[in-house]
Amino acid sequence: MRFLFLLIFATSALAQGPEAISVLERRLIALDAAEVPPGPELRLSLAYLDQSGWTAESITAAAVESARILSQCGVQLKTMELIRVAAPVRYRDFLTPVSRELAAALQLSKPTVYFVAGTRQRPAFDAEAIGRGNSRSRPELSDTVWITRSTRDLGVAMTHELVHVIMDSGEHSEEPGNLMRDETAPGNTHLSQGQCERLRAVGTANGLLRNR
Ligand SMILES: [Zn+2]
């Protein structure tokens, strides 16, 4: 799958002073339209923390893999916004109280995937999904995914977490090769027909997938 970087613009400070959180750069990534399936559209915000070790290239490659995996459910992922964020060092790891502040300051469109350095949550997960059901006490984090640098099989792991968010469900599958197996692995990319139907139905009902 090919992709284009469409647009670049820079620096809008959201706050002043030493605690400033600011957007350094926004890029719109458009995937090749010929490979986009008909069906509801997912528009993703992909935010990464400057100096967290993440690059635009690795995130874009993961997003291209996500588009390919989600296409089996007829879900289109054809445009994504890649946002590079500058923030004080305490925001570089996922931790509910500070990550809430980060999300509140940035006000990015959802679903949002945040690429962070690590996690200070306990228990510590390499990647976490926060749907509606598990965000009542932290509404800023609803419909977000947090991915640390320890995450293996990045494209598969990111898509696994996104499916949790879009389905608003923490459910796992025991089916061999299924994307929603508890442990992600490079070959685990399949979604059943029932999972695809729920993904489209819940995602559309919650406004995370849009029918054109
Ligand atoms: Zn999971």
Short mmCIF file of C-alpha atoms and ligand atoms in Angstrom, two decimals:
data_model
loop_
_atom_site.label_atom_id
_atom_site.label_comp_id
_atom_site.label_asym_id
_atom_site.label_seq_id
_atom_site.Cartn_x
_atom_site.Cartn_y
_atom_site.Cartn_z
CA MET A 1 0.00 0.00 0.00
CA ARG A 2 1.40 3.36 -0.99
CA PHE A 3 0.87 6.59 0.86
CA LEU A 4 1.39 10.29 0.41
CA PHE A 5 2.24 13.02 2.83
CA LEU A 6 -0.17 15.75 1.83
CA LEU A 7 0.28 18.69 4.06
CA ILE A 8 2.70 20.05 6.59
CA PHE A 9 2.29 23.01 8.83
CA ALA A 10 3.96 23.92 12.01
CA THR A 11 3.99 25.16 15.55
CA SER A 12 0.91 26.26 17.35
CA ALA A 13 1.62 26.79 21.01
CA LEU A 14 -1.25 25.67 23.23
CA ALA A 15 0.21 27.03 26.44
CA GLN A 16 3.01 29.35 27.44
CA GLY A 17 5.89 28.93 29.83
CA PRO A 18 8.07 26.00 30.87
CA GLU A 19 5.12 23.61 31.11
CA ALA A 20 4.04 24.29 27.53
CA ILE A 21 2.48 21.56 25.45
CA SER A 22 2.60 22.43 21.77
CA VAL A 23 2.02 20.95 18.34
CA LEU A 24 5.26 21.06 16.35
CA GLU A 25 3.96 19.62 13.11
CA ARG A 26 0.83 18.15 11.53
CA ARG A 27 0.88 15.96 8.43
CA LEU A 28 -2.07 14.48 6.59
CA ILE A 29 -1.28 10.99 5.29
CA ALA A 30 -3.45 9.70 2.43
CA LEU A 31 -3.35 6.05 1.40
CA ASP A 32 -3.67 5.04 -2.21
CA ALA A 33 -7.42 5.23 -2.97
CA ALA A 34 -7.33 2.21 -5.30
CA GLU A 35 -6.68 -0.08 -2.33
CA VAL A 36 -9.40 1.36 -0.10
CA PRO A 37 -12.43 -0.92 0.38
CA PRO A 38 -16.01 0.40 0.27
CA GLY A 39 -17.45 0.74 3.77
CA PRO A 40 -17.42 2.98 6.81
CA GLU A 41 -14.41 5.23 7.22
CA LEU A 42 -12.07 5.49 10.19
CA ARG A 43 -10.19 8.77 10.55
CA LEU A 44 -7.26 8.46 12.89
CA SER A 45 -5.18 10.96 14.80
CA LEU A 46 -1.67 9.65 15.43
CA ALA A 47 0.17 11.76 18.01
CA TYR A 48 3.78 11.21 18.99
CA LEU A 49 5.87 12.84 21.64
CA ASP A 50 8.98 14.58 20.46
CA GLN A 51 12.15 12.97 21.91
CA SER A 52 10.25 9.81 22.87
CA GLY A 53 12.14 7.78 20.25
CA TRP A 54 9.24 7.55 17.77
CA THR A 55 9.60 8.54 14.12
CA ALA A 56 7.03 9.51 11.51
CA GLU A 57 8.27 6.62 9.35
CA SER A 58 7.70 3.85 11.92
CA ILE A 59 4.26 5.20 12.81
CA THR A 60 3.25 5.54 9.16
CA ALA A 61 4.35 1.96 8.46
CA ALA A 62 2.19 0.74 11.37
CA ALA A 63 -0.77 2.74 10.09
CA VAL A 64 -0.40 1.24 6.61
CA GLU A 65 -0.51 -2.22 8.21
CA SER A 66 -3.61 -1.20 10.20
CA ALA A 67 -5.33 -0.11 7.00
CA ARG A 68 -4.59 -3.49 5.44
CA ILE A 69 -5.84 -5.45 8.49
CA LEU A 70 -9.02 -3.39 8.88
CA SER A 71 -9.83 -3.66 5.17
CA GLN A 72 -10.90 -7.31 5.78
CA CYS A 73 -13.90 -5.84 7.64
CA GLY A 74 -14.60 -3.37 4.83
CA VAL A 75 -13.39 -0.52 7.08
CA GLN A 76 -11.59 2.27 5.24
CA LEU A 77 -8.54 3.84 6.77
CA LYS A 78 -7.48 6.19 4.02
CA THR A 79 -6.54 9.43 5.73
CA MET A 80 -4.69 9.92 8.97
CA GLU A 81 -3.28 12.93 10.69
CA LEU A 82 0.20 12.57 12.12
CA ILE A 83 0.86 15.07 14.91
CA ARG A 84 4.26 15.71 16.49
CA VAL A 85 3.93 17.09 19.99
CA ALA A 86 6.40 18.87 22.25
CA ALA A 87 5.75 18.44 25.95
CA PRO A 88 7.73 18.47 29.19
CA VAL A 89 9.43 15.19 30.03
CA ARG A 90 6.80 14.10 32.56
CA TYR A 91 4.29 13.68 29.70
CA ARG A 92 6.47 11.24 27.78
CA ASP A 93 5.24 8.14 29.64
CA PHE A 94 1.63 7.04 29.94
CA LEU A 95 0.22 7.75 33.41
CA THR A 96 -3.46 8.48 33.85
CA PRO A 97 -3.30 11.89 35.62
CA VAL A 98 -0.65 13.45 33.35
CA SER A 99 -1.91 11.80 30.17
CA ARG A 100 -5.35 13.24 30.93
CA GLU A 101 -3.73 16.70 31.04
CA LEU A 102 -1.95 16.03 27.74
CA ALA A 103 -5.14 14.90 25.98
CA ALA A 104 -7.10 17.84 27.42
CA ALA A 105 -4.47 20.34 26.22
CA LEU A 106 -4.24 18.89 22.71
CA GLN A 107 -7.97 18.29 22.03
CA LEU A 108 -7.20 16.01 19.07
CA SER A 109 -9.99 14.39 17.10
CA LYS A 110 -10.73 10.80 18.10
CA PRO A 111 -9.91 8.03 17.98
CA THR A 112 -6.36 9.07 18.83
CA VAL A 113 -3.32 6.83 19.08
CA TYR A 114 -0.60 8.30 21.31
CA PHE A 115 2.94 7.04 20.84
CA VAL A 116 4.77 7.49 24.15
CA ALA A 117 8.12 6.44 25.56
CA GLY A 118 6.92 4.10 28.30
CA THR A 119 4.30 3.62 30.98
CA ARG A 120 4.24 4.44 34.65
CA GLN A 121 0.90 2.66 35.13
CA ARG A 122 0.78 -0.42 37.37
CA PRO A 123 0.21 -3.05 36.16
CA ALA A 124 2.35 -1.91 33.21
CA PHE A 125 1.15 -2.80 29.70
CA ASP A 126 3.15 -2.22 26.52
CA ALA A 127 0.00 -0.85 24.89
CA GLU A 128 -3.39 0.13 26.29
CA ALA A 129 -6.80 0.92 24.87
CA ILE A 130 -9.31 3.14 26.63
CA GLY A 131 -12.84 2.79 25.35
CA ARG A 132 -15.99 4.34 26.76
CA GLY A 133 -16.64 1.56 29.27
CA ASN A 134 -13.29 2.02 31.05
CA SER A 135 -13.01 5.84 30.88
CA ARG A 136 -15.85 7.08 33.11
CA SER A 137 -13.40 8.42 35.70
CA ARG A 138 -11.06 9.80 33.00
CA PRO A 139 -13.24 11.09 30.14
CA GLU A 140 -10.34 12.87 28.35
CA LEU A 141 -8.88 9.42 27.64
CA SER A 142 -11.97 7.85 26.05
CA ASP A 143 -11.38 6.50 22.54
CA THR A 144 -7.59 6.63 22.85
CA VAL A 145 -4.79 4.10 22.49
CA TRP A 146 -1.39 4.47 24.22
CA ILE A 147 1.57 2.69 22.68
CA THR A 148 4.97 2.46 24.36
CA ARG A 149 8.37 1.90 22.79
CA SER A 150 8.38 -1.66 24.21
CA THR A 151 5.51 -2.69 21.90
CA ARG A 152 6.38 -5.55 19.55
CA ASP A 153 4.64 -6.21 16.20
CA LEU A 154 3.67 -2.55 16.10
CA GLY A 155 1.11 -2.62 13.25
CA VAL A 156 -0.68 -5.67 14.67
CA ALA A 157 -0.57 -4.37 18.25
CA MET A 158 -1.86 -0.92 17.27
CA THR A 159 -4.74 -2.45 15.29
CA HIS A 160 -5.57 -4.84 18.17
CA GLU A 161 -5.87 -1.86 20.55
CA LEU A 162 -7.86 0.16 18.01
CA VAL A 163 -10.35 -2.69 17.64
CA HIS A 164 -10.83 -2.68 21.44
CA VAL A 165 -11.60 1.05 21.22
CA ILE A 166 -13.87 0.90 18.17
CA MET A 167 -15.80 -2.10 19.56
CA ASP A 168 -15.72 -0.53 23.04
CA SER A 169 -14.91 -3.99 24.36
CA GLY A 170 -12.01 -5.58 26.22
CA GLU A 171 -12.92 -9.01 24.88
CA HIS A 172 -10.27 -11.39 23.52
CA SER A 173 -10.53 -14.34 21.15
CA GLU A 174 -8.93 -17.78 21.44
CA GLU A 175 -9.26 -18.49 17.72
CA PRO A 176 -5.83 -19.32 16.17
CA GLY A 177 -4.54 -16.42 14.07
CA ASN A 178 -7.13 -13.99 15.42
CA LEU A 179 -6.13 -10.32 15.82
CA MET A 180 -7.85 -10.25 19.20
CA ARG A 181 -5.87 -13.06 20.80
CA ASP A 182 -4.54 -11.97 24.17
CA GLU A 183 -0.93 -12.14 22.92
CA THR A 184 -0.27 -10.29 19.68
CA ALA A 185 1.96 -11.97 17.09
CA PRO A 186 2.89 -11.11 13.49
CA GLY A 187 0.51 -13.70 11.97
CA ASN A 188 -2.44 -12.89 14.22
CA THR A 189 -4.37 -10.56 11.94
CA HIS A 190 -7.66 -12.34 11.23
CA LEU A 191 -11.04 -11.00 12.35
CA SER A 192 -14.14 -13.21 12.17
CA GLN A 193 -17.28 -12.16 10.33
CA GLY A 194 -19.00 -11.65 13.71
CA GLN A 195 -16.16 -9.44 14.96
CA CYS A 196 -16.29 -7.39 11.74
CA GLU A 197 -20.04 -6.92 12.08
CA ARG A 198 -19.68 -5.73 15.69
CA LEU A 199 -16.77 -3.48 14.76
CA ARG A 200 -18.83 -1.73 12.08
CA ALA A 201 -22.03 -1.58 14.15
CA VAL A 202 -20.54 -0.29 17.42
CA GLY A 203 -18.00 1.95 15.67
CA THR A 204 -20.72 3.60 13.59
CA ALA A 205 -23.11 3.93 16.57
CA ASN A 206 -20.35 5.61 18.64
CA GLY A 207 -19.34 7.94 15.79
CA LEU A 208 -15.83 6.49 15.44
CA LEU A 209 -16.63 5.09 11.99
CA ARG A 210 -18.44 7.25 9.49
CA ASN A 211 -20.60 6.20 6.59
CA ARG A 212 -20.19 8.55 3.69
ZN ZN B 1 -6.32 -6.81 24.06
#
